[in-house]
Amino acid sequence: MIFHILTIFPSFFDGPLKYGVVPKAVEAGRIGIRVHNLRDWAVDRHQTVDDRPFGGGEGMVLKVEPVFRALQSILPSRFSPPEEGNHGNTRVILLSAQGPRFHQAKARALLDYDEVLLLCGRYEGVDERITGHLVDEELSIGDFVLSGGELPAALVVDAVARLVPGVLGNEASSQFESFSVSDGDGQLLLDCPHYTRPADFNGWRVPEVLLQGNHAEIRRWRAAQALAKRQKNRPDLSRRDS
Ligand code: SAM
């Protein structure tokens, strides 16, 4: 699976995607990450990618032409005539505060694509013709406004990459973790509490059940704890498939 990130700040990604399982997955050839500088597709010598909004108003708007040219160059199969058949298994996503919320089921759904391009917005927003004609969907990472789509894009890459088979050392990690679906009630779960040594720190003791080696008891205790945490922290959580 290949992630393309289209941004005006390519060096932003020198940091967030260089730690943990993601660079290991790149090294092992399980995923590819290609960061593209949108300015490379600007049409003028100043490499301008923004302009003033029609109708007036605050801020600048990301222009449609450089994005169009970039997509043509990065994902040419999307622009080939239908009779030529191969449109490739690609997905183009605009990070946007106005999009539907990104969640774990969406991260899993993105595994179906060979190439996912994440377009990072900046400024006051992007020309709506990008949203209307060039991207497959918008995704928001939460109900707040950030100054750019770079952080959201890094977050989406991380969330999807760790689900790619072989990326996590232990595949069970991604099957039994927060937002997996419960066999019992079909609802989304939260993870159970974890503890490690020492068993007693400052008088804060690890729950006895975890120290006694009765694995059936431990499974029951963990399930009950996860449920209690969901009720306390996320009573809104219900099953989401799309
Ligand atoms: N004027 C826009 C609005 O009110 O929705 C906010 C634009 S924001 C300053 C610039 C860019 O940051 C957006 O185009 C988008 O790519 C990104 N962005 C901001 N908040 C985001 C969020 N919650 N999720 C995903 N992307 C976000």
PDB file of C-alpha atoms and ligand atoms in Angstrom:
ATOM      1  CA  MET A   1       0.000   0.000   0.000  1.00  0.00           C
ATOM      2  CA  ILE A   2       1.323   3.427  -0.938  1.00  0.00           C
ATOM      3  CA  PHE A   3       0.442   6.678   0.802  1.00  0.00           C
ATOM      4  CA  HIS A   4       0.952   9.892  -1.132  1.00  0.00           C
ATOM      5  CA  ILE A   5       0.926  13.106   0.860  1.00  0.00           C
ATOM      6  CA  LEU A   6       0.402  16.317  -1.083  1.00  0.00           C
ATOM      7  CA  THR A   7       1.443  19.346   0.929  1.00  0.00           C
ATOM      8  CA  ILE A   8       3.119  22.737   0.791  1.00  0.00           C
ATOM      9  CA  PHE A   9       5.257  21.690   3.784  1.00  0.00           C
ATOM     10  CA  PRO A  10       6.948  18.403   2.804  1.00  0.00           C
ATOM     11  CA  SER A  11       9.626  18.652   5.487  1.00  0.00           C
ATOM     12  CA  PHE A  12       6.879  18.594   8.143  1.00  0.00           C
ATOM     13  CA  PHE A  13       6.808  14.816   7.635  1.00  0.00           C
ATOM     14  CA  ASP A  14      10.509  14.396   8.456  1.00  0.00           C
ATOM     15  CA  GLY A  15       9.323  14.160  12.065  1.00  0.00           C
ATOM     16  CA  PRO A  16       6.017  12.424  12.710  1.00  0.00           C
ATOM     17  CA  LEU A  17       6.435   9.466  10.362  1.00  0.00           C
ATOM     18  CA  LYS A  18      10.004   8.640  11.352  1.00  0.00           C
ATOM     19  CA  TYR A  19       9.257   6.903  14.660  1.00  0.00           C
ATOM     20  CA  GLY A  20       7.901   3.520  15.714  1.00  0.00           C
ATOM     21  CA  VAL A  21       6.299   0.941  13.452  1.00  0.00           C
ATOM     22  CA  VAL A  22       5.728   3.207  10.432  1.00  0.00           C
ATOM     23  CA  PRO A  23       9.374   3.616   9.295  1.00  0.00           C
ATOM     24  CA  LYS A  24       9.960  -0.084  10.020  1.00  0.00           C
ATOM     25  CA  ALA A  25       7.034  -0.942   7.735  1.00  0.00           C
ATOM     26  CA  VAL A  26       8.519   1.305   5.040  1.00  0.00           C
ATOM     27  CA  GLU A  27      11.907  -0.349   5.432  1.00  0.00           C
ATOM     28  CA  ALA A  28      10.340  -3.795   5.196  1.00  0.00           C
ATOM     29  CA  GLY A  29       8.546  -2.747   1.998  1.00  0.00           C
ATOM     30  CA  ARG A  30       5.062  -3.281   3.471  1.00  0.00           C
ATOM     31  CA  ILE A  31       4.039   0.309   2.851  1.00  0.00           C
ATOM     32  CA  GLY A  32       5.412   3.223   0.862  1.00  0.00           C
ATOM     33  CA  ILE A  33       5.162   6.878   1.841  1.00  0.00           C
ATOM     34  CA  ARG A  34       5.730   9.503  -0.851  1.00  0.00           C
ATOM     35  CA  VAL A  35       5.618  13.128   0.219  1.00  0.00           C
ATOM     36  CA  HIS A  36       5.022  15.564  -2.653  1.00  0.00           C
ATOM     37  CA  ASN A  37       5.534  19.311  -2.658  1.00  0.00           C
ATOM     38  CA  LEU A  38       2.420  20.900  -4.153  1.00  0.00           C
ATOM     39  CA  ARG A  39       4.501  23.894  -5.261  1.00  0.00           C
ATOM     40  CA  ASP A  40       6.217  21.646  -7.812  1.00  0.00           C
ATOM     41  CA  TRP A  41       2.992  21.853  -9.813  1.00  0.00           C
ATOM     42  CA  ALA A  42       2.468  25.609  -9.525  1.00  0.00           C
ATOM     43  CA  VAL A  43       2.240  27.374 -12.873  1.00  0.00           C
ATOM     44  CA  ASP A  44       4.189  30.571 -12.144  1.00  0.00           C
ATOM     45  CA  ARG A  45       7.816  31.175 -11.268  1.00  0.00           C
ATOM     46  CA  HIS A  46       6.893  32.176  -7.699  1.00  0.00           C
ATOM     47  CA  GLN A  47       5.328  28.740  -7.239  1.00  0.00           C
ATOM     48  CA  THR A  48       2.063  30.277  -6.076  1.00  0.00           C
ATOM     49  CA  VAL A  49      -0.545  27.802  -4.879  1.00  0.00           C
ATOM     50  CA  ASP A  50      -3.038  30.213  -3.246  1.00  0.00           C
ATOM     51  CA  ASP A  51      -5.081  33.229  -4.266  1.00  0.00           C
ATOM     52  CA  ARG A  52      -7.690  35.648  -2.901  1.00  0.00           C
ATOM     53  CA  PRO A  53     -11.258  34.393  -2.538  1.00  0.00           C
ATOM     54  CA  PHE A  54     -13.883  35.326  -5.116  1.00  0.00           C
ATOM     55  CA  GLY A  55     -16.605  37.342  -3.415  1.00  0.00           C
ATOM     56  CA  GLY A  56     -14.141  38.837  -0.930  1.00  0.00           C
ATOM     57  CA  GLY A  57     -13.494  37.791   2.637  1.00  0.00           C
ATOM     58  CA  GLU A  58     -10.668  36.771   4.900  1.00  0.00           C
ATOM     59  CA  GLY A  59      -7.655  34.688   4.019  1.00  0.00           C
ATOM     60  CA  MET A  60      -6.398  32.932   0.935  1.00  0.00           C
ATOM     61  CA  VAL A  61      -7.677  29.878  -0.895  1.00  0.00           C
ATOM     62  CA  LEU A  62      -5.715  26.873  -2.188  1.00  0.00           C
ATOM     63  CA  LYS A  63      -5.911  26.948  -5.983  1.00  0.00           C
ATOM     64  CA  VAL A  64      -7.400  24.175  -8.095  1.00  0.00           C
ATOM     65  CA  GLU A  65      -4.827  24.104 -10.974  1.00  0.00           C
ATOM     66  CA  PRO A  66      -1.743  22.934  -9.014  1.00  0.00           C
ATOM     67  CA  VAL A  67      -3.802  20.241  -7.292  1.00  0.00           C
ATOM     68  CA  PHE A  68      -5.200  19.072 -10.640  1.00  0.00           C
ATOM     69  CA  ARG A  69      -1.732  18.941 -12.188  1.00  0.00           C
ATOM     70  CA  ALA A  70      -0.290  17.156  -9.162  1.00  0.00           C
ATOM     71  CA  LEU A  71      -2.985  14.477  -9.219  1.00  0.00           C
ATOM     72  CA  GLN A  72      -2.510  13.965 -12.953  1.00  0.00           C
ATOM     73  CA  SER A  73       1.168  13.401 -12.364  1.00  0.00           C
ATOM     74  CA  ILE A  74       1.006  11.312  -9.158  1.00  0.00           C
ATOM     75  CA  LEU A  75      -2.041   9.173  -9.994  1.00  0.00           C
ATOM     76  CA  PRO A  76      -2.218   9.239 -13.828  1.00  0.00           C
ATOM     77  CA  SER A  77      -4.524   6.201 -13.985  1.00  0.00           C
ATOM     78  CA  ARG A  78      -7.364   8.338 -12.562  1.00  0.00           C
ATOM     79  CA  PHE A  79      -7.207  10.531 -15.642  1.00  0.00           C
ATOM     80  CA  SER A  80      -6.970   7.863 -18.329  1.00  0.00           C
ATOM     81  CA  PRO A  81     -10.029   7.551 -20.602  1.00  0.00           C
ATOM     82  CA  PRO A  82     -12.573   4.988 -19.314  1.00  0.00           C
ATOM     83  CA  GLU A  83     -12.081   2.800 -22.406  1.00  0.00           C
ATOM     84  CA  GLU A  84      -8.460   2.270 -21.369  1.00  0.00           C
ATOM     85  CA  GLY A  85      -9.761   0.350 -18.393  1.00  0.00           C
ATOM     86  CA  ASN A  86      -7.207   0.572 -15.613  1.00  0.00           C
ATOM     87  CA  HIS A  87      -8.191   3.405 -13.274  1.00  0.00           C
ATOM     88  CA  GLY A  88      -6.160   1.897 -10.480  1.00  0.00           C
ATOM     89  CA  ASN A  89      -7.366   1.179  -7.022  1.00  0.00           C
ATOM     90  CA  THR A  90      -6.784   4.663  -5.666  1.00  0.00           C
ATOM     91  CA  ARG A  91      -8.427   6.967  -3.144  1.00  0.00           C
ATOM     92  CA  VAL A  92      -7.965  10.716  -2.921  1.00  0.00           C
ATOM     93  CA  ILE A  93      -8.802  12.264   0.436  1.00  0.00           C
ATOM     94  CA  LEU A  94      -8.929  15.909   1.416  1.00  0.00           C
ATOM     95  CA  LEU A  95      -8.227  16.539   5.084  1.00  0.00           C
ATOM     96  CA  SER A  96     -10.917  18.995   6.104  1.00  0.00           C
ATOM     97  CA  ALA A  97     -12.614  20.169   9.277  1.00  0.00           C
ATOM     98  CA  GLN A  98     -15.857  19.964   7.285  1.00  0.00           C
ATOM     99  CA  GLY A  99     -15.522  16.264   6.481  1.00  0.00           C
ATOM    100  CA  PRO A 100     -17.043  13.256   8.215  1.00  0.00           C
ATOM    101  CA  ARG A 101     -14.991  12.165  11.222  1.00  0.00           C
ATOM    102  CA  PHE A 102     -12.125   9.732  10.691  1.00  0.00           C
ATOM    103  CA  HIS A 103     -12.405   6.619  12.851  1.00  0.00           C
ATOM    104  CA  GLN A 104     -11.010   3.099  13.177  1.00  0.00           C
ATOM    105  CA  ALA A 105     -13.521   1.496  10.779  1.00  0.00           C
ATOM    106  CA  LYS A 106     -12.547   4.067   8.150  1.00  0.00           C
ATOM    107  CA  ALA A 107      -8.865   3.283   8.774  1.00  0.00           C
ATOM    108  CA  ARG A 108      -9.657  -0.387   8.116  1.00  0.00           C
ATOM    109  CA  ALA A 109     -11.675   0.454   5.000  1.00  0.00           C
ATOM    110  CA  LEU A 110      -8.717   2.336   3.521  1.00  0.00           C
ATOM    111  CA  LEU A 111      -6.723  -0.916   3.517  1.00  0.00           C
ATOM    112  CA  ASP A 112      -8.725  -1.839   0.392  1.00  0.00           C
ATOM    113  CA  TYR A 113      -6.827   0.689  -1.716  1.00  0.00           C
ATOM    114  CA  ASP A 114      -3.425   0.237  -3.339  1.00  0.00           C
ATOM    115  CA  GLU A 115      -2.713   3.963  -3.241  1.00  0.00           C
ATOM    116  CA  VAL A 116      -4.191   6.604  -0.933  1.00  0.00           C
ATOM    117  CA  LEU A 117      -3.444  10.258  -1.564  1.00  0.00           C
ATOM    118  CA  LEU A 118      -3.902  12.679   1.315  1.00  0.00           C
ATOM    119  CA  LEU A 119      -4.293  16.293   0.292  1.00  0.00           C
ATOM    120  CA  CYS A 120      -3.322  18.709   3.068  1.00  0.00           C
ATOM    121  CA  GLY A 121      -5.301  21.924   2.995  1.00  0.00           C
ATOM    122  CA  ARG A 122      -3.910  25.250   4.237  1.00  0.00           C
ATOM    123  CA  TYR A 123      -5.029  28.879   4.377  1.00  0.00           C
ATOM    124  CA  GLU A 124      -8.736  29.648   4.733  1.00  0.00           C
ATOM    125  CA  GLY A 125      -9.499  26.427   2.865  1.00  0.00           C
ATOM    126  CA  VAL A 126      -9.385  24.943  -0.627  1.00  0.00           C
ATOM    127  CA  ASP A 127     -11.170  25.897  -3.832  1.00  0.00           C
ATOM    128  CA  GLU A 128     -14.451  23.981  -3.686  1.00  0.00           C
ATOM    129  CA  ARG A 129     -13.833  22.584  -7.192  1.00  0.00           C
ATOM    130  CA  ILE A 130     -11.100  20.459  -5.636  1.00  0.00           C
ATOM    131  CA  THR A 131     -13.640  18.984  -3.255  1.00  0.00           C
ATOM    132  CA  GLY A 132     -16.284  18.668  -5.963  1.00  0.00           C
ATOM    133  CA  HIS A 133     -14.236  17.218  -8.815  1.00  0.00           C
ATOM    134  CA  LEU A 134     -10.862  15.932  -7.672  1.00  0.00           C
ATOM    135  CA  VAL A 135     -11.227  14.178  -4.343  1.00  0.00           C
ATOM    136  CA  ASP A 136     -13.219  11.073  -3.422  1.00  0.00           C
ATOM    137  CA  GLU A 137     -13.948  12.161   0.106  1.00  0.00           C
ATOM    138  CA  GLU A 138     -13.162  14.643   2.866  1.00  0.00           C
ATOM    139  CA  LEU A 139     -12.058  13.476   6.291  1.00  0.00           C
ATOM    140  CA  SER A 140     -11.916  15.378   9.550  1.00  0.00           C
ATOM    141  CA  ILE A 141      -9.912  14.229  12.540  1.00  0.00           C
ATOM    142  CA  GLY A 142     -12.154  16.001  15.037  1.00  0.00           C
ATOM    143  CA  ASP A 143     -14.426  18.906  15.755  1.00  0.00           C
ATOM    144  CA  PHE A 144     -11.760  21.583  15.964  1.00  0.00           C
ATOM    145  CA  VAL A 145      -9.915  23.702  13.423  1.00  0.00           C
ATOM    146  CA  LEU A 146      -6.200  23.179  12.823  1.00  0.00           C
ATOM    147  CA  SER A 147      -4.014  25.436  10.733  1.00  0.00           C
ATOM    148  CA  GLY A 148      -3.255  22.774   8.128  1.00  0.00           C
ATOM    149  CA  GLY A 149      -3.930  19.232   6.976  1.00  0.00           C
ATOM    150  CA  GLU A 150      -0.408  17.949   7.702  1.00  0.00           C
ATOM    151  CA  LEU A 151      -1.021  16.761  11.267  1.00  0.00           C
ATOM    152  CA  PRO A 152      -4.286  15.068  10.245  1.00  0.00           C
ATOM    153  CA  ALA A 153      -2.543  13.386   7.286  1.00  0.00           C
ATOM    154  CA  ALA A 154       0.242  12.021   9.507  1.00  0.00           C
ATOM    155  CA  LEU A 155      -2.373  10.721  11.895  1.00  0.00           C
ATOM    156  CA  VAL A 156      -4.315   8.948   9.111  1.00  0.00           C
ATOM    157  CA  VAL A 157      -1.114   7.350   7.756  1.00  0.00           C
ATOM    158  CA  ASP A 158      -0.189   6.103  11.220  1.00  0.00           C
ATOM    159  CA  ALA A 159      -3.655   4.718  11.954  1.00  0.00           C
ATOM    160  CA  VAL A 160      -3.911   2.888   8.621  1.00  0.00           C
ATOM    161  CA  ALA A 161      -0.282   1.733   8.368  1.00  0.00           C
ATOM    162  CA  ARG A 162      -0.370  -0.146  11.671  1.00  0.00           C
ATOM    163  CA  LEU A 163      -3.342  -2.177  10.359  1.00  0.00           C
ATOM    164  CA  VAL A 164      -1.478  -3.350   7.247  1.00  0.00           C
ATOM    165  CA  PRO A 165      -0.817  -7.070   7.727  1.00  0.00           C
ATOM    166  CA  GLY A 166       2.697  -7.683   9.017  1.00  0.00           C
ATOM    167  CA  VAL A 167       3.295  -4.130  10.237  1.00  0.00           C
ATOM    168  CA  LEU A 168       2.665  -4.821  13.927  1.00  0.00           C
ATOM    169  CA  GLY A 169       4.851  -7.500  15.445  1.00  0.00           C
ATOM    170  CA  ASN A 170       1.798  -9.100  17.033  1.00  0.00           C
ATOM    171  CA  GLU A 171      -1.288  -9.101  14.787  1.00  0.00           C
ATOM    172  CA  ALA A 172      -3.522  -9.667  17.809  1.00  0.00           C
ATOM    173  CA  SER A 173      -2.585  -6.152  18.936  1.00  0.00           C
ATOM    174  CA  SER A 174      -4.798  -4.598  16.282  1.00  0.00           C
ATOM    175  CA  GLN A 175      -7.597  -7.157  16.692  1.00  0.00           C
ATOM    176  CA  PHE A 176      -8.103  -6.679  20.416  1.00  0.00           C
ATOM    177  CA  GLU A 177      -7.679  -2.994  21.018  1.00  0.00           C
ATOM    178  CA  SER A 178      -9.819   0.085  21.339  1.00  0.00           C
ATOM    179  CA  PHE A 179     -12.526   0.356  18.659  1.00  0.00           C
ATOM    180  CA  SER A 180     -12.525  -3.314  17.728  1.00  0.00           C
ATOM    181  CA  VAL A 181     -16.020  -4.818  17.534  1.00  0.00           C
ATOM    182  CA  SER A 182     -17.257  -6.888  20.461  1.00  0.00           C
ATOM    183  CA  ASP A 183     -18.368 -10.476  19.672  1.00  0.00           C
ATOM    184  CA  GLY A 184     -20.956 -10.107  22.407  1.00  0.00           C
ATOM    185  CA  ASP A 185     -23.060  -7.029  21.688  1.00  0.00           C
ATOM    186  CA  GLY A 186     -21.510  -5.947  18.359  1.00  0.00           C
ATOM    187  CA  GLN A 187     -20.584  -2.610  19.925  1.00  0.00           C
ATOM    188  CA  LEU A 188     -17.194  -0.958  19.750  1.00  0.00           C
ATOM    189  CA  LEU A 189     -14.885  -1.796  22.615  1.00  0.00           C
ATOM    190  CA  LEU A 190     -12.268   0.153  24.455  1.00  0.00           C
ATOM    191  CA  ASP A 191      -9.051  -1.515  25.510  1.00  0.00           C
ATOM    192  CA  CYS A 192      -8.742  -2.967  29.009  1.00  0.00           C
ATOM    193  CA  PRO A 193      -6.303  -1.557  31.615  1.00  0.00           C
ATOM    194  CA  HIS A 194      -2.687  -2.748  31.402  1.00  0.00           C
ATOM    195  CA  TYR A 195      -0.109  -3.093  34.194  1.00  0.00           C
ATOM    196  CA  THR A 196       3.526  -4.097  34.365  1.00  0.00           C
ATOM    197  CA  ARG A 197       6.138  -4.489  37.129  1.00  0.00           C
ATOM    198  CA  PRO A 198       6.432  -3.584  39.933  1.00  0.00           C
ATOM    199  CA  ALA A 199       3.289  -5.176  41.360  1.00  0.00           C
ATOM    200  CA  ASP A 200       3.318  -2.563  44.121  1.00  0.00           C
ATOM    201  CA  PHE A 201       4.499   0.991  43.578  1.00  0.00           C
ATOM    202  CA  ASN A 202       3.985   3.532  46.364  1.00  0.00           C
ATOM    203  CA  GLY A 203       1.231   1.303  47.717  1.00  0.00           C
ATOM    204  CA  TRP A 204      -0.569   1.400  44.347  1.00  0.00           C
ATOM    205  CA  ARG A 205      -1.150  -2.301  43.845  1.00  0.00           C
ATOM    206  CA  VAL A 206      -1.803  -4.134  40.618  1.00  0.00           C
ATOM    207  CA  PRO A 207      -5.233  -5.844  40.774  1.00  0.00           C
ATOM    208  CA  GLU A 208      -4.833  -9.262  42.441  1.00  0.00           C
ATOM    209  CA  VAL A 209      -6.560 -11.140  39.606  1.00  0.00           C
ATOM    210  CA  LEU A 210      -3.688 -10.314  37.220  1.00  0.00           C
ATOM    211  CA  LEU A 211      -1.132 -11.859  39.539  1.00  0.00           C
ATOM    212  CA  GLN A 212      -2.829 -15.210  40.077  1.00  0.00           C
ATOM    213  CA  GLY A 213      -2.440 -16.804  36.640  1.00  0.00           C
ATOM    214  CA  ASN A 214      -6.079 -17.848  36.183  1.00  0.00           C
ATOM    215  CA  HIS A 215      -6.468 -16.929  32.528  1.00  0.00           C
ATOM    216  CA  ALA A 216     -10.232 -17.430  32.311  1.00  0.00           C
ATOM    217  CA  GLU A 217     -10.637 -15.103  35.313  1.00  0.00           C
ATOM    218  CA  ILE A 218      -8.241 -12.588  33.758  1.00  0.00           C
ATOM    219  CA  ARG A 219     -10.211 -12.588  30.479  1.00  0.00           C
ATOM    220  CA  ARG A 220     -13.477 -11.975  32.372  1.00  0.00           C
ATOM    221  CA  TRP A 221     -11.910  -9.216  34.485  1.00  0.00           C
ATOM    222  CA  ARG A 222     -10.447  -7.482  31.431  1.00  0.00           C
ATOM    223  CA  ALA A 223     -13.746  -7.609  29.543  1.00  0.00           C
ATOM    224  CA  ALA A 224     -15.600  -6.155  32.546  1.00  0.00           C
ATOM    225  CA  GLN A 225     -13.026  -3.389  32.981  1.00  0.00           C
ATOM    226  CA  ALA A 226     -13.150  -2.476  29.292  1.00  0.00           C
ATOM    227  CA  LEU A 227     -16.939  -2.282  29.455  1.00  0.00           C
ATOM    228  CA  ALA A 228     -16.863  -0.136  32.588  1.00  0.00           C
ATOM    229  CA  LYS A 229     -14.412   2.231  30.929  1.00  0.00           C
ATOM    230  CA  ARG A 230     -16.576   2.506  27.825  1.00  0.00           C
ATOM    231  CA  GLN A 231     -19.604   3.330  29.971  1.00  0.00           C
ATOM    232  CA  LYS A 232     -17.660   5.917  31.951  1.00  0.00           C
ATOM    233  CA  ASN A 233     -15.647   7.597  29.176  1.00  0.00           C
ATOM    234  CA  ARG A 234     -17.514   6.930  25.940  1.00  0.00           C
ATOM    235  CA  PRO A 235     -21.210   6.202  26.502  1.00  0.00           C
ATOM    236  CA  ASP A 236     -21.737   7.610  22.993  1.00  0.00           C
ATOM    237  CA  LEU A 237     -19.682   4.834  21.379  1.00  0.00           C
ATOM    238  CA  SER A 238     -21.683   2.579  19.110  1.00  0.00           C
ATOM    239  CA  ARG A 239     -20.818   0.384  16.177  1.00  0.00           C
ATOM    240  CA  ARG A 240     -19.604   2.155  13.036  1.00  0.00           C
ATOM    241  CA  ASP A 241     -18.975   0.307   9.822  1.00  0.00           C
ATOM    242  CA  SER A 242     -18.350   3.154   7.450  1.00  0.00           C
TER     243      SER A 242
HETATM  244  N1  SAM B   1     -11.854  27.650   7.077  1.00  0.00           N
HETATM  245  C1  SAM B   1     -11.823  26.233   7.341  1.00  0.00           C
HETATM  246  C2  SAM B   1     -13.030  25.829   8.168  1.00  0.00           C
HETATM  247  O1  SAM B   1     -13.541  26.656   8.920  1.00  0.00           O
HETATM  248  O2  SAM B   1     -13.445  24.677   8.084  1.00  0.00           O
HETATM  249  C3  SAM B   1     -10.561  25.842   8.121  1.00  0.00           C
HETATM  250  C4  SAM B   1      -9.332  25.850   7.266  1.00  0.00           C
HETATM  251  S1  SAM B   1      -7.913  25.331   8.174  1.00  0.00           S
HETATM  252  C5  SAM B   1      -7.328  26.835   8.793  1.00  0.00           C
HETATM  253  C6  SAM B   1      -6.746  24.904   6.954  1.00  0.00           C
HETATM  254  C7  SAM B   1      -6.688  23.422   6.615  1.00  0.00           C
HETATM  255  O3  SAM B   1      -6.404  22.675   7.780  1.00  0.00           O
HETATM  256  C8  SAM B   1      -7.942  22.795   6.053  1.00  0.00           C
HETATM  257  O4  SAM B   1      -8.095  23.051   4.670  1.00  0.00           O
HETATM  258  C9  SAM B   1      -7.714  21.330   6.354  1.00  0.00           C
HETATM  259  O5  SAM B   1      -6.925  20.711   5.348  1.00  0.00           O
HETATM  260  C10 SAM B   1      -6.934  21.367   7.646  1.00  0.00           C
HETATM  261  N2  SAM B   1      -7.761  21.071   8.830  1.00  0.00           N
HETATM  262  C11 SAM B   1      -8.120  21.950   9.786  1.00  0.00           C
HETATM  263  N3  SAM B   1      -8.848  21.352  10.737  1.00  0.00           N
HETATM  264  C12 SAM B   1      -8.955  20.056  10.382  1.00  0.00           C
HETATM  265  C13 SAM B   1      -9.591  18.924  10.950  1.00  0.00           C
HETATM  266  N4  SAM B   1     -10.274  19.013  12.091  1.00  0.00           N
HETATM  267  N5  SAM B   1      -9.486  17.736  10.325  1.00  0.00           N
HETATM  268  C14 SAM B   1      -8.804  17.624   9.161  1.00  0.00           C
HETATM  269  N6  SAM B   1      -8.181  18.677   8.567  1.00  0.00           N
HETATM  270  C15 SAM B   1      -8.252  19.866   9.162  1.00  0.00           C
END
